mmCIF file of C-alpha atoms in Angstrom:
data_model
loop_
_atom_site.group_PDB
_atom_site.id
_atom_site.type_symbol
_atom_site.label_atom_id
_atom_site.label_comp_id
_atom_site.label_asym_id
_atom_site.label_seq_id
_atom_site.Cartn_x
_atom_site.Cartn_y
_atom_site.Cartn_z
ATOM 1 C CA UNK M 1 97.690 79.490 93.862
ATOM 2 C CA UNK M 2 96.727 78.818 97.464
ATOM 3 C CA UNK M 3 99.024 80.662 99.857
ATOM 4 C CA UNK M 4 99.524 80.270 103.578
ATOM 5 C CA UNK M 5 101.113 83.152 105.496
ATOM 6 C CA UNK M 6 102.674 81.981 108.757
ATOM 7 C CA UNK M 7 102.078 84.258 111.742
ATOM 8 C CA UNK M 8 104.369 84.038 114.775
ATOM 9 C CA UNK M 9 104.103 86.213 117.891
ATOM 10 C CA UNK M 10 105.790 89.427 116.747
ATOM 11 C CA UNK M 11 105.177 88.985 113.012
ATOM 12 C CA UNK M 12 104.026 92.232 111.408
ATOM 13 C CA UNK M 13 104.425 91.894 107.643
ATOM 14 C CA UNK M 14 101.711 89.263 107.285
ATOM 15 C CA UNK M 15 99.037 91.817 106.332
ATOM 16 C CA UNK M 16 101.272 93.409 103.710
ATOM 17 C CA UNK M 17 101.868 90.018 102.086
ATOM 18 C CA UNK M 18 98.155 89.202 102.211
ATOM 19 C CA UNK M 19 97.277 92.546 100.614
ATOM 20 C CA UNK M 20 99.663 91.885 97.739
ATOM 21 C CA UNK M 21 98.339 88.406 97.038
ATOM 22 C CA UNK M 22 94.648 88.875 97.799
ATOM 23 C CA UNK M 23 93.972 92.456 96.736
ATOM 24 C CA UNK M 24 96.593 93.094 94.060
ATOM 25 C CA UNK M 25 97.002 89.653 92.475
ATOM 26 C CA UNK M 26 93.560 88.229 93.331
ATOM 27 C CA UNK M 27 95.014 85.012 94.786
ATOM 28 C CA UNK M 28 93.455 83.234 97.801
ATOM 29 C CA UNK M 29 95.288 83.528 101.113
ATOM 30 C CA UNK M 30 94.934 82.113 104.589
ATOM 31 C CA UNK M 31 96.831 82.946 107.752
ATOM 32 C CA UNK M 32 98.653 80.023 109.360
ATOM 33 C CA UNK M 33 99.053 80.139 113.143
ATOM 34 C CA UNK M 34 102.494 79.232 114.501
ATOM 35 C CA UNK M 35 100.889 76.393 116.491
ATOM 36 C CA UNK M 36 99.432 74.645 113.450
ATOM 37 C CA UNK M 37 100.950 71.326 112.451
ATOM 38 C CA UNK M 38 99.493 70.813 108.974
ATOM 39 C CA UNK M 39 99.685 72.803 105.742
ATOM 40 C CA UNK M 40 97.137 70.829 103.763
ATOM 41 C CA UNK M 41 95.877 72.341 100.516
ATOM 42 C CA UNK M 42 98.600 74.986 100.148
ATOM 43 C CA UNK M 43 100.858 75.638 97.163
ATOM 44 C CA UNK M 44 102.969 78.442 98.625
ATOM 45 C CA UNK M 45 104.003 79.190 102.197
ATOM 46 C CA UNK M 46 105.330 82.627 103.147
ATOM 47 C CA UNK M 47 107.281 83.387 106.318
ATOM 48 C CA UNK M 48 106.915 87.178 106.470
ATOM 49 C CA UNK M 49 108.985 89.857 108.151
ATOM 50 C CA UNK M 50 108.753 91.018 111.738
ATOM 51 C CA UNK M 51 110.319 90.232 115.075
ATOM 52 C CA UNK M 52 109.207 86.667 115.825
ATOM 53 C CA UNK M 53 109.157 86.092 119.578
ATOM 54 C CA UNK M 54 110.708 89.532 119.981
ATOM 55 C CA UNK M 55 113.960 88.330 118.359
ATOM 56 C CA UNK M 56 115.009 87.005 121.769
ATOM 57 C CA UNK M 57 118.236 84.952 121.772
ATOM 58 C CA UNK M 58 118.755 85.838 118.079
ATOM 59 C CA UNK M 59 116.517 86.473 115.097
ATOM 60 C CA UNK M 60 114.470 83.393 114.224
ATOM 61 C CA UNK M 61 116.041 81.186 116.887
ATOM 62 C CA UNK M 62 112.824 80.599 118.833
ATOM 63 C CA UNK M 63 110.476 80.584 115.830
ATOM 64 C CA UNK M 64 112.516 77.723 114.415
ATOM 65 C CA UNK M 65 111.059 75.493 117.186
ATOM 66 C CA UNK M 66 107.423 76.527 116.664
ATOM 67 C CA UNK M 67 105.161 73.548 115.845
ATOM 68 C CA UNK M 68 104.424 74.914 112.369
ATOM 69 C CA UNK M 69 108.079 74.710 111.337
ATOM 70 C CA UNK M 70 108.031 70.929 111.244
ATOM 71 C CA UNK M 71 105.171 71.194 108.763
ATOM 72 C CA UNK M 72 107.029 73.887 106.778
ATOM 73 C CA UNK M 73 110.108 71.658 106.582
ATOM 74 C CA UNK M 74 108.057 68.709 105.387
ATOM 75 C CA UNK M 75 106.245 70.933 102.884
ATOM 76 C CA UNK M 76 109.552 72.203 101.499
ATOM 77 C CA UNK M 77 111.060 68.723 101.333
ATOM 78 C CA UNK M 78 108.072 67.621 99.244
ATOM 79 C CA UNK M 79 108.735 70.423 96.760
ATOM 80 C CA UNK M 80 106.294 73.032 98.059
ATOM 81 C CA UNK M 81 107.209 76.660 97.428
ATOM 82 C CA UNK M 82 108.485 78.541 100.480
ATOM 83 C CA UNK M 83 109.405 82.232 100.584
ATOM 84 C CA UNK M 84 111.084 83.743 103.637
ATOM 85 C CA UNK M 85 111.145 87.535 103.741
ATOM 86 C CA UNK M 86 113.465 89.352 106.180
ATOM 87 C CA UNK M 87 112.719 87.666 109.538
ATOM 88 C CA UNK M 88 111.319 84.769 107.529
ATOM 89 C CA UNK M 89 114.724 84.401 105.844
ATOM 90 C CA UNK M 90 116.346 84.304 109.277
ATOM 91 C CA UNK M 91 113.924 81.609 110.406
ATOM 92 C CA UNK M 92 114.633 79.471 107.330
ATOM 93 C CA UNK M 93 118.334 79.623 108.112
ATOM 94 C CA UNK M 94 117.757 78.677 111.738
ATOM 95 C CA UNK M 95 115.667 75.731 110.525
ATOM 96 C CA UNK M 96 118.539 74.750 108.173
ATOM 97 C CA UNK M 97 116.321 75.047 105.132
ATOM 98 C CA UNK M 98 118.805 77.607 103.794
ATOM 99 C CA UNK M 99 122.544 77.938 104.420
ATOM 100 C CA UNK M 100 124.449 80.744 106.094
ATOM 101 C CA UNK M 101 123.482 83.241 108.789
ATOM 102 C CA UNK M 102 122.306 86.838 108.995
ATOM 103 C CA UNK M 103 124.369 89.001 111.324
ATOM 104 C CA UNK M 104 123.922 92.519 112.651
ATOM 105 C CA UNK M 105 124.303 95.157 109.960
ATOM 106 C CA UNK M 106 127.893 96.287 109.547
ATOM 107 C CA UNK M 107 126.784 99.833 110.384
ATOM 108 C CA UNK M 108 125.196 98.586 113.643
ATOM 109 C CA UNK M 109 122.166 100.609 112.547
ATOM 110 C CA UNK M 110 118.649 99.594 111.551
ATOM 111 C CA UNK M 111 118.394 100.319 107.835
ATOM 112 C CA UNK M 112 115.050 101.202 106.228
ATOM 113 C CA UNK M 113 115.563 102.397 102.664
ATOM 114 C CA UNK M 114 115.144 101.564 98.994
ATOM 115 C CA UNK M 115 117.791 99.343 97.443
ATOM 116 C CA UNK M 116 118.497 97.916 94.015
ATOM 117 C CA UNK M 117 118.721 94.166 93.513
ATOM 118 C CA UNK M 118 120.341 92.396 90.601
ATOM 119 C CA UNK M 119 118.639 89.137 89.672
ATOM 120 C CA UNK M 120 121.379 86.514 89.480
ATOM 121 C CA UNK M 121 119.391 83.591 88.092
ATOM 122 C CA UNK M 122 115.935 82.745 86.794
ATOM 123 C CA UNK M 123 115.889 79.097 87.849
ATOM 124 C CA UNK M 124 114.300 79.506 91.273
ATOM 125 C CA UNK M 125 110.524 79.404 91.639
ATOM 126 C CA UNK M 126 110.567 83.081 92.617
ATOM 127 C CA UNK M 127 112.578 84.430 89.666
ATOM 128 C CA UNK M 128 111.025 82.545 86.732
ATOM 129 C CA UNK M 129 109.609 85.782 85.341
ATOM 130 C CA UNK M 130 112.909 87.647 85.675
ATOM 131 C CA UNK M 131 115.981 87.699 83.483
ATOM 132 C CA UNK M 132 119.521 87.381 84.851
ATOM 133 C CA UNK M 133 120.973 90.861 85.254
ATOM 134 C CA UNK M 134 117.573 92.519 85.679
ATOM 135 C CA UNK M 135 117.551 95.210 88.376
ATOM 136 C CA UNK M 136 114.638 95.437 90.816
ATOM 137 C CA UNK M 137 113.957 98.388 93.115
ATOM 138 C CA UNK M 138 112.698 97.030 96.447
ATOM 139 C CA UNK M 139 112.965 98.380 100.025
ATOM 140 C CA UNK M 140 114.741 96.872 103.023
ATOM 141 C CA UNK M 141 113.856 97.219 106.707
ATOM 142 C CA UNK M 142 116.185 95.340 109.020
ATOM 143 C CA UNK M 143 118.872 95.514 111.678
ATOM 144 C CA UNK M 144 120.359 92.065 111.098
ATOM 145 C CA UNK M 145 120.549 91.458 107.374
ATOM 146 C CA UNK M 146 124.290 91.004 106.973
ATOM 147 C CA UNK M 147 124.602 87.713 105.072
ATOM 148 C CA UNK M 148 127.468 85.541 106.274
ATOM 149 C CA UNK M 149 128.721 82.057 105.457
ATOM 150 C CA UNK M 150 132.071 80.320 105.669
ATOM 151 C CA UNK M 151 134.206 80.375 102.496
ATOM 152 C CA UNK M 152 133.376 76.802 101.504
ATOM 153 C CA UNK M 153 129.632 77.436 101.827
ATOM 154 C CA UNK M 154 129.911 80.694 99.892
ATOM 155 C CA UNK M 155 131.769 78.983 97.091
ATOM 156 C CA UNK M 156 129.227 76.137 97.043
ATOM 157 C CA UNK M 157 126.160 78.366 96.747
ATOM 158 C CA UNK M 158 127.881 80.409 94.036
ATOM 159 C CA UNK M 159 128.877 77.280 92.147
ATOM 160 C CA UNK M 160 125.380 75.786 92.446
ATOM 161 C CA UNK M 161 123.675 78.982 91.283
ATOM 162 C CA UNK M 162 121.884 79.469 94.604
ATOM 163 C CA UNK M 163 122.501 83.213 94.858
ATOM 164 C CA UNK M 164 119.224 84.756 93.718
ATOM 165 C CA UNK M 165 119.684 88.488 94.399
ATOM 166 C CA UNK M 166 122.629 90.815 95.028
ATOM 167 C CA UNK M 167 122.603 94.421 96.178
ATOM 168 C CA UNK M 168 123.704 96.568 93.272
ATOM 169 C CA UNK M 169 123.851 100.072 91.843
ATOM 170 C CA UNK M 170 120.927 101.230 89.644
ATOM 171 C CA UNK M 171 122.888 100.188 86.553
ATOM 172 C CA UNK M 172 123.407 96.667 87.872
ATOM 173 C CA UNK M 173 127.017 97.021 88.986
ATOM 174 C CA UNK M 174 127.764 95.192 92.238
ATOM 175 C CA UNK M 175 129.613 97.734 94.383
ATOM 176 C CA UNK M 176 130.484 98.240 98.036
ATOM 177 C CA UNK M 177 128.465 101.456 98.111
ATOM 178 C CA UNK M 178 125.347 99.563 97.006
ATOM 179 C CA UNK M 179 125.640 97.149 99.943
ATOM 180 C CA UNK M 180 123.431 98.442 102.802
ATOM 181 C CA UNK M 181 124.438 95.968 105.509
ATOM 182 C CA UNK M 182 127.842 94.421 104.817
ATOM 183 C CA UNK M 183 126.563 91.162 103.323
ATOM 184 C CA UNK M 184 129.355 89.036 101.915
ATOM 185 C CA UNK M 185 129.504 89.264 98.114
ATOM 186 C CA UNK M 186 126.513 91.672 98.287
ATOM 187 C CA UNK M 187 124.159 88.704 98.727
ATOM 188 C CA UNK M 188 120.553 89.776 99.322
ATOM 189 C CA UNK M 189 118.726 86.497 98.678
ATOM 190 C CA UNK M 190 119.482 82.822 98.166
ATOM 191 C CA UNK M 191 117.696 79.611 97.235
ATOM 192 C CA UNK M 192 118.069 76.017 98.287
ATOM 193 C CA UNK M 193 119.626 73.633 95.771
ATOM 194 C CA UNK M 194 116.193 72.659 94.476
ATOM 195 C CA UNK M 195 115.068 76.258 93.923
ATOM 196 C CA UNK M 196 111.710 75.876 95.705
ATOM 197 C CA UNK M 197 112.824 77.640 98.913
ATOM 198 C CA UNK M 198 114.030 81.243 98.731
ATOM 199 C CA UNK M 199 115.001 83.680 101.445
ATOM 200 C CA UNK M 200 115.492 87.392 100.836
ATOM 201 C CA UNK M 201 116.061 90.362 103.124
ATOM 202 C CA UNK M 202 114.316 93.026 100.968
ATOM 203 C CA UNK M 203 110.519 93.266 101.167
ATOM 204 C CA UNK M 204 108.913 92.579 97.748
ATOM 205 C CA UNK M 205 105.426 92.952 99.271
ATOM 206 C CA UNK M 206 106.210 96.637 99.841
ATOM 207 C CA UNK M 207 106.927 97.194 96.151
ATOM 208 C CA UNK M 208 103.770 95.916 94.503
ATOM 209 C CA UNK M 209 101.828 99.100 93.770
ATOM 210 C CA UNK M 210 102.875 102.262 91.954
ATOM 211 C CA UNK M 211 101.513 104.284 94.877
ATOM 212 C CA UNK M 212 104.258 102.761 97.048
ATOM 213 C CA UNK M 213 107.021 103.764 94.646
ATOM 214 C CA UNK M 214 107.678 100.531 92.755
ATOM 215 C CA UNK M 215 105.915 97.475 91.350
ATOM 216 C CA UNK M 216 109.109 95.445 90.975
ATOM 217 C CA UNK M 217 108.191 93.174 93.882
ATOM 218 C CA UNK M 218 105.343 91.720 91.823
ATOM 219 C CA UNK M 219 107.927 89.809 89.790
ATOM 220 C CA UNK M 220 108.678 87.635 92.825
ATOM 221 C CA UNK M 221 105.051 86.684 93.450
ATOM 222 C CA UNK M 222 104.095 86.339 89.792
ATOM 223 C CA UNK M 223 107.078 84.058 89.273
ATOM 224 C CA UNK M 224 105.691 81.725 91.939
ATOM 225 C CA UNK M 225 102.253 81.741 90.301
ATOM 226 C CA UNK M 226 103.728 80.892 86.911
ATOM 227 C CA UNK M 227 106.094 78.288 88.378
ATOM 228 C CA UNK M 228 103.071 76.481 89.803
ATOM 229 C CA UNK M 229 101.210 76.819 86.516
ATOM 230 C CA UNK M 230 104.082 75.126 84.717
ATOM 231 C CA UNK M 231 103.805 72.047 86.955
ATOM 232 C CA UNK M 232 100.040 71.950 86.605
ATOM 233 C CA UNK M 233 98.977 73.083 90.088
#
């Protein structure tokens, strides 16, 4: 699997993602500058966490107009795998590759803590190795991760099976207390209708080694590897 990690001014999770793929999973990686206009030879594109362009205007609003995003959109439309993590999720929404918006946390506080995620479906490219109902322990680190969409959009993504992860209790129950940011219906990650583009607020790259406290994040990356293997890449 050949992965490109997009780096915008203000991105800071690019090295964590590269460490997971290159050092832990032994998969080749290259950094993609925000000014690049081609993504030739890649199988997976990751938009990592950070504060692209300082989060001026609103999170992801400026990054959406970076030259590389036209290439990312074309890549996604051709079926390429795209994963947006935290700020990357925000950018994918701004680029209209994913529905909804991410608002300021209901607490109005930056939240950096471990959370539990319930896997809602195994049809996306990033949950192939998971089973519905499986609980993953993965950390969050964000100030604007409060998932919002209008009622019609919420109903549509539920109906289409596009909700990928929900915040939950350790036993898998979806409760208000398990929701760290006020996200509607405890939504922590969604996919596009095709399942090749996923955005999630938690950071799976920070849960890929036992030394860090969890290896549950590996399921996300290994799912992508196996999804590509299934289509003969």
